[in-house]
PDB file of C-alpha atoms in Angstrom:
ATOM      1  CA  UNK A 228      92.369 103.884  74.484  1.00  0.00           C
ATOM      2  CA  UNK A 229      95.000 102.644  72.049  1.00  0.00           C
ATOM      3  CA  UNK A 230      97.797 103.884  74.334  1.00  0.00           C
ATOM      4  CA  UNK A 231      96.264 102.056  77.294  1.00  0.00           C
ATOM      5  CA  UNK A 232      96.134  98.808  75.307  1.00  0.00           C
ATOM      6  CA  UNK A 233      99.763  99.270  74.302  1.00  0.00           C
ATOM      7  CA  UNK A 234     100.762  99.930  77.909  1.00  0.00           C
ATOM      8  CA  UNK A 235      99.082  96.715  79.029  1.00  0.00           C
ATOM      9  CA  UNK A 236     100.772  94.699  76.277  1.00  0.00           C
ATOM     10  CA  UNK A 237     104.165  96.275  77.152  1.00  0.00           C
ATOM     11  CA  UNK A 238     103.672  95.009  80.703  1.00  0.00           C
ATOM     12  CA  UNK A 239     102.664  91.504  79.560  1.00  0.00           C
ATOM     13  CA  UNK A 240      98.997  91.942  80.406  1.00  0.00           C
ATOM     14  CA  UNK A 241      96.238  90.872  78.041  1.00  0.00           C
ATOM     15  CA  UNK A 242      94.106  93.980  77.310  1.00  0.00           C
ATOM     16  CA  UNK A 243      90.572  92.885  78.227  1.00  0.00           C
ATOM     17  CA  UNK A 244      87.734  95.414  78.373  1.00  0.00           C
ATOM     18  CA  UNK A 245      87.698  95.388  82.185  1.00  0.00           C
ATOM     19  CA  UNK A 246      91.450  95.917  82.435  1.00  0.00           C
ATOM     20  CA  UNK A 247      91.402  98.756  79.925  1.00  0.00           C
ATOM     21  CA  UNK A 248      88.515 100.471  81.723  1.00  0.00           C
ATOM     22  CA  UNK A 249      90.200 100.111  85.129  1.00  0.00           C
ATOM     23  CA  UNK A 250      93.422 101.563  83.742  1.00  0.00           C
ATOM     24  CA  UNK A 251      91.483 104.350  82.031  1.00  0.00           C
ATOM     25  CA  UNK A 252      89.775 105.177  85.346  1.00  0.00           C
ATOM     26  CA  UNK A 253      93.141 105.378  87.095  1.00  0.00           C
ATOM     27  CA  UNK A 254      94.576 107.586  84.346  1.00  0.00           C
ATOM     28  CA  UNK A 255      91.611 109.976  84.495  1.00  0.00           C
ATOM     29  CA  UNK A 256      91.071 110.008  88.265  1.00  0.00           C
ATOM     30  CA  UNK A 257      94.423 110.765  89.854  1.00  0.00           C
ATOM     31  CA  UNK A 258      92.825 110.786  93.303  1.00  0.00           C
ATOM     32  CA  UNK A 259      94.630 107.740  94.683  1.00  0.00           C
ATOM     33  CA  UNK A 260      91.490 105.593  94.634  1.00  0.00           C
ATOM     34  CA  UNK A 261      90.881 102.426  96.594  1.00  0.00           C
ATOM     35  CA  UNK A 262      89.686  99.267  94.858  1.00  0.00           C
ATOM     36  CA  UNK A 263      86.176 100.044  96.116  1.00  0.00           C
ATOM     37  CA  UNK A 264      86.356 103.582  94.683  1.00  0.00           C
ATOM     38  CA  UNK A 265      87.285 102.147  91.292  1.00  0.00           C
ATOM     39  CA  UNK A 266      84.512  99.544  91.458  1.00  0.00           C
ATOM     40  CA  UNK A 267      81.884 102.165  92.378  1.00  0.00           C
ATOM     41  CA  UNK A 268      83.164 104.466  89.627  1.00  0.00           C
ATOM     42  CA  UNK A 269      82.873 101.831  86.914  1.00  0.00           C
ATOM     43  CA  UNK A 270      80.079  99.409  87.814  1.00  0.00           C
ATOM     44  CA  UNK A 271      77.297 101.740  86.615  1.00  0.00           C
ATOM     45  CA  UNK A 272      78.698 101.642  83.080  1.00  0.00           C
ATOM     46  CA  UNK A 273      80.028  98.071  83.237  1.00  0.00           C
ATOM     47  CA  UNK A 274      77.391  95.966  85.033  1.00  0.00           C
ATOM     48  CA  UNK A 275      79.409  92.760  84.477  1.00  0.00           C
ATOM     49  CA  UNK A 276      82.290  94.139  86.555  1.00  0.00           C
ATOM     50  CA  UNK A 277      82.824  92.455  89.921  1.00  0.00           C
ATOM     51  CA  UNK A 278      84.830  93.594  92.934  1.00  0.00           C
ATOM     52  CA  UNK A 279      86.925  90.453  92.553  1.00  0.00           C
ATOM     53  CA  UNK A 280      87.858  91.497  89.015  1.00  0.00           C
ATOM     54  CA  UNK A 281      88.889  94.947  90.244  1.00  0.00           C
ATOM     55  CA  UNK A 282      91.009  93.517  93.082  1.00  0.00           C
ATOM     56  CA  UNK A 283      92.645  90.916  90.824  1.00  0.00           C
ATOM     57  CA  UNK A 284      93.331  93.489  88.124  1.00  0.00           C
ATOM     58  CA  UNK A 285      94.912  95.926  90.588  1.00  0.00           C
ATOM     59  CA  UNK A 286      97.055  93.114  91.965  1.00  0.00           C
ATOM     60  CA  UNK A 287      98.209  92.227  88.439  1.00  0.00           C
ATOM     61  CA  UNK A 288      98.863  95.870  87.527  1.00  0.00           C
ATOM     62  CA  UNK A 289     100.942  96.271  90.687  1.00  0.00           C
ATOM     63  CA  UNK A 290     102.877  93.045  90.134  1.00  0.00           C
ATOM     64  CA  UNK A 291     103.639  94.015  86.524  1.00  0.00           C
ATOM     65  CA  UNK A 292     104.780  97.543  87.381  1.00  0.00           C
ATOM     66  CA  UNK A 293     101.920  99.678  86.119  1.00  0.00           C
ATOM     67  CA  UNK A 294     100.708 100.826  89.545  1.00  0.00           C
ATOM     68  CA  UNK A 295     102.192 101.559  92.929  1.00  0.00           C
ATOM     69  CA  UNK A 296     100.123 100.675  96.002  1.00  0.00           C
ATOM     70  CA  UNK A 297     100.069 103.422  98.623  1.00  0.00           C
ATOM     71  CA  UNK A 298      99.641 102.569 102.272  1.00  0.00           C
ATOM     72  CA  UNK A 299      99.801 104.755 105.326  1.00  0.00           C
ATOM     73  CA  UNK A 300      96.517 106.594 104.954  1.00  0.00           C
ATOM     74  CA  UNK A 301      93.562 105.309 106.954  1.00  0.00           C
ATOM     75  CA  UNK A 302      94.792 101.695 106.811  1.00  0.00           C
ATOM     76  CA  UNK A 303      93.547 101.229 103.272  1.00  0.00           C
ATOM     77  CA  UNK A 304      95.430 100.517 100.098  1.00  0.00           C
ATOM     78  CA  UNK A 305      95.173 103.208  97.470  1.00  0.00           C
ATOM     79  CA  UNK A 306      96.596 103.047  93.981  1.00  0.00           C
ATOM     80  CA  UNK A 307      99.036 105.407  92.330  1.00  0.00           C
ATOM     81  CA  UNK A 308      99.174 105.676  88.559  1.00  0.00           C
ATOM     82  CA  UNK A 309     101.860 108.383  88.569  1.00  0.00           C
ATOM     83  CA  UNK A 310     105.208 106.708  89.179  1.00  0.00           C
ATOM     84  CA  UNK A 311     107.290 109.905  89.140  1.00  0.00           C
ATOM     85  CA  UNK A 312     108.783 110.734  92.562  1.00  0.00           C
ATOM     86  CA  UNK A 313     106.535 112.991  94.603  1.00  0.00           C
ATOM     87  CA  UNK A 314     105.099 113.512  98.071  1.00  0.00           C
ATOM     88  CA  UNK A 315     101.572 112.693  99.217  1.00  0.00           C
ATOM     89  CA  UNK A 316      99.672 115.124 101.411  1.00  0.00           C
ATOM     90  CA  UNK A 317      96.406 114.104 103.069  1.00  0.00           C
ATOM     91  CA  UNK A 318      94.065 116.677 104.523  1.00  0.00           C
ATOM     92  CA  UNK A 319      92.937 115.763 108.021  1.00  0.00           C
ATOM     93  CA  UNK A 320      89.676 117.664 107.462  1.00  0.00           C
ATOM     94  CA  UNK A 321      88.362 116.568 104.062  1.00  0.00           C
ATOM     95  CA  UNK A 322      90.466 113.397 103.650  1.00  0.00           C
ATOM     96  CA  UNK A 323      91.626 114.228 100.113  1.00  0.00           C
ATOM     97  CA  UNK A 324      95.111 113.169  99.083  1.00  0.00           C
ATOM     98  CA  UNK A 325      97.146 115.550  96.971  1.00  0.00           C
ATOM     99  CA  UNK A 326     100.350 114.961  95.008  1.00  0.00           C
ATOM    100  CA  UNK A 327     103.035 117.492  95.788  1.00  0.00           C
ATOM    101  CA  UNK A 328     105.677 117.766  93.111  1.00  0.00           C
ATOM    102  CA  UNK A 329     109.022 118.718  94.622  1.00  0.00           C
ATOM    103  CA  UNK A 330     112.625 118.419  93.599  1.00  0.00           C
ATOM    104  CA  UNK A 331     113.884 116.642  96.708  1.00  0.00           C
ATOM    105  CA  UNK A 332     117.442 115.416  96.957  1.00  0.00           C
ATOM    106  CA  UNK A 333     116.374 112.036  98.405  1.00  0.00           C
ATOM    107  CA  UNK A 334     114.815 111.140  95.066  1.00  0.00           C
ATOM    108  CA  UNK A 335     118.137 111.629  93.294  1.00  0.00           C
ATOM    109  CA  UNK A 336     120.179 109.418  95.613  1.00  0.00           C
ATOM    110  CA  UNK A 337     120.099 105.694  95.217  1.00  0.00           C
ATOM    111  CA  UNK A 338     122.035 105.279  98.455  1.00  0.00           C
ATOM    112  CA  UNK A 339     121.618 107.120 101.724  1.00  0.00           C
ATOM    113  CA  UNK A 340     124.211 106.540 104.438  1.00  0.00           C
ATOM    114  CA  UNK A 341     125.151 103.274 102.742  1.00  0.00           C
ATOM    115  CA  UNK A 342     121.547 102.016 102.467  1.00  0.00           C
ATOM    116  CA  UNK A 343     120.277 101.216  98.977  1.00  0.00           C
ATOM    117  CA  UNK A 344     116.893 102.787  98.213  1.00  0.00           C
ATOM    118  CA  UNK A 345     114.585 100.623  96.142  1.00  0.00           C
ATOM    119  CA  UNK A 346     111.382 102.578  96.629  1.00  0.00           C
ATOM    120  CA  UNK A 347     110.286 105.581  98.634  1.00  0.00           C
ATOM    121  CA  UNK A 348     107.058 106.920 100.097  1.00  0.00           C
ATOM    122  CA  UNK A 349     106.684 110.273 101.781  1.00  0.00           C
ATOM    123  CA  UNK A 350     103.274 110.907 103.310  1.00  0.00           C
ATOM    124  CA  UNK A 351     102.345 114.150 105.032  1.00  0.00           C
ATOM    125  CA  UNK A 352      99.162 115.061 106.883  1.00  0.00           C
ATOM    126  CA  UNK A 353      97.738 118.473 107.640  1.00  0.00           C
ATOM    127  CA  UNK A 354      95.015 120.853 106.508  1.00  0.00           C
ATOM    128  CA  UNK A 355      94.753 121.459 102.758  1.00  0.00           C
ATOM    129  CA  UNK A 356      94.550 124.959 101.320  1.00  0.00           C
ATOM    130  CA  UNK A 357      90.857 124.539 100.424  1.00  0.00           C
ATOM    131  CA  UNK A 358      89.901 123.635 103.981  1.00  0.00           C
ATOM    132  CA  UNK A 359      92.052 126.489 105.337  1.00  0.00           C
ATOM    133  CA  UNK A 360      90.205 128.989 103.108  1.00  0.00           C
ATOM    134  CA  UNK A 361      86.832 127.627 104.276  1.00  0.00           C
ATOM    135  CA  UNK A 362      88.012 127.791 107.910  1.00  0.00           C
ATOM    136  CA  UNK A 363      88.832 131.482 107.573  1.00  0.00           C
ATOM    137  CA  UNK A 364      85.335 132.371 106.323  1.00  0.00           C
TER     138      UNK A 364
END
């Protein structure tokens, strides 16, 4: 918890209980949750938590560079705690989103054909290996 507090302070965010718990949830649940997922995951243990607090906190975390919002899956905003370059893969059967770690040349180039890259998002859809195994049974 100490590291989470330090991370918040480094990003000019006051470390309140709600903010620490939201950040802790994101660090533990690398499932690209929505704001509603985070709220549902925390409200049982923090009854004073509101959806507004979750949304405002996620907005602040994004603005201050702690999180990356992910769009492109089911028209909902999901939140990424891992800021290392990687690819997202969503299963069209179960809906889970997986991080795929790859050494892709596009991540090493800051310019492509004269265009300056400031951020990148690669989203793939298909059938995950778990659903494929279940399909074969």
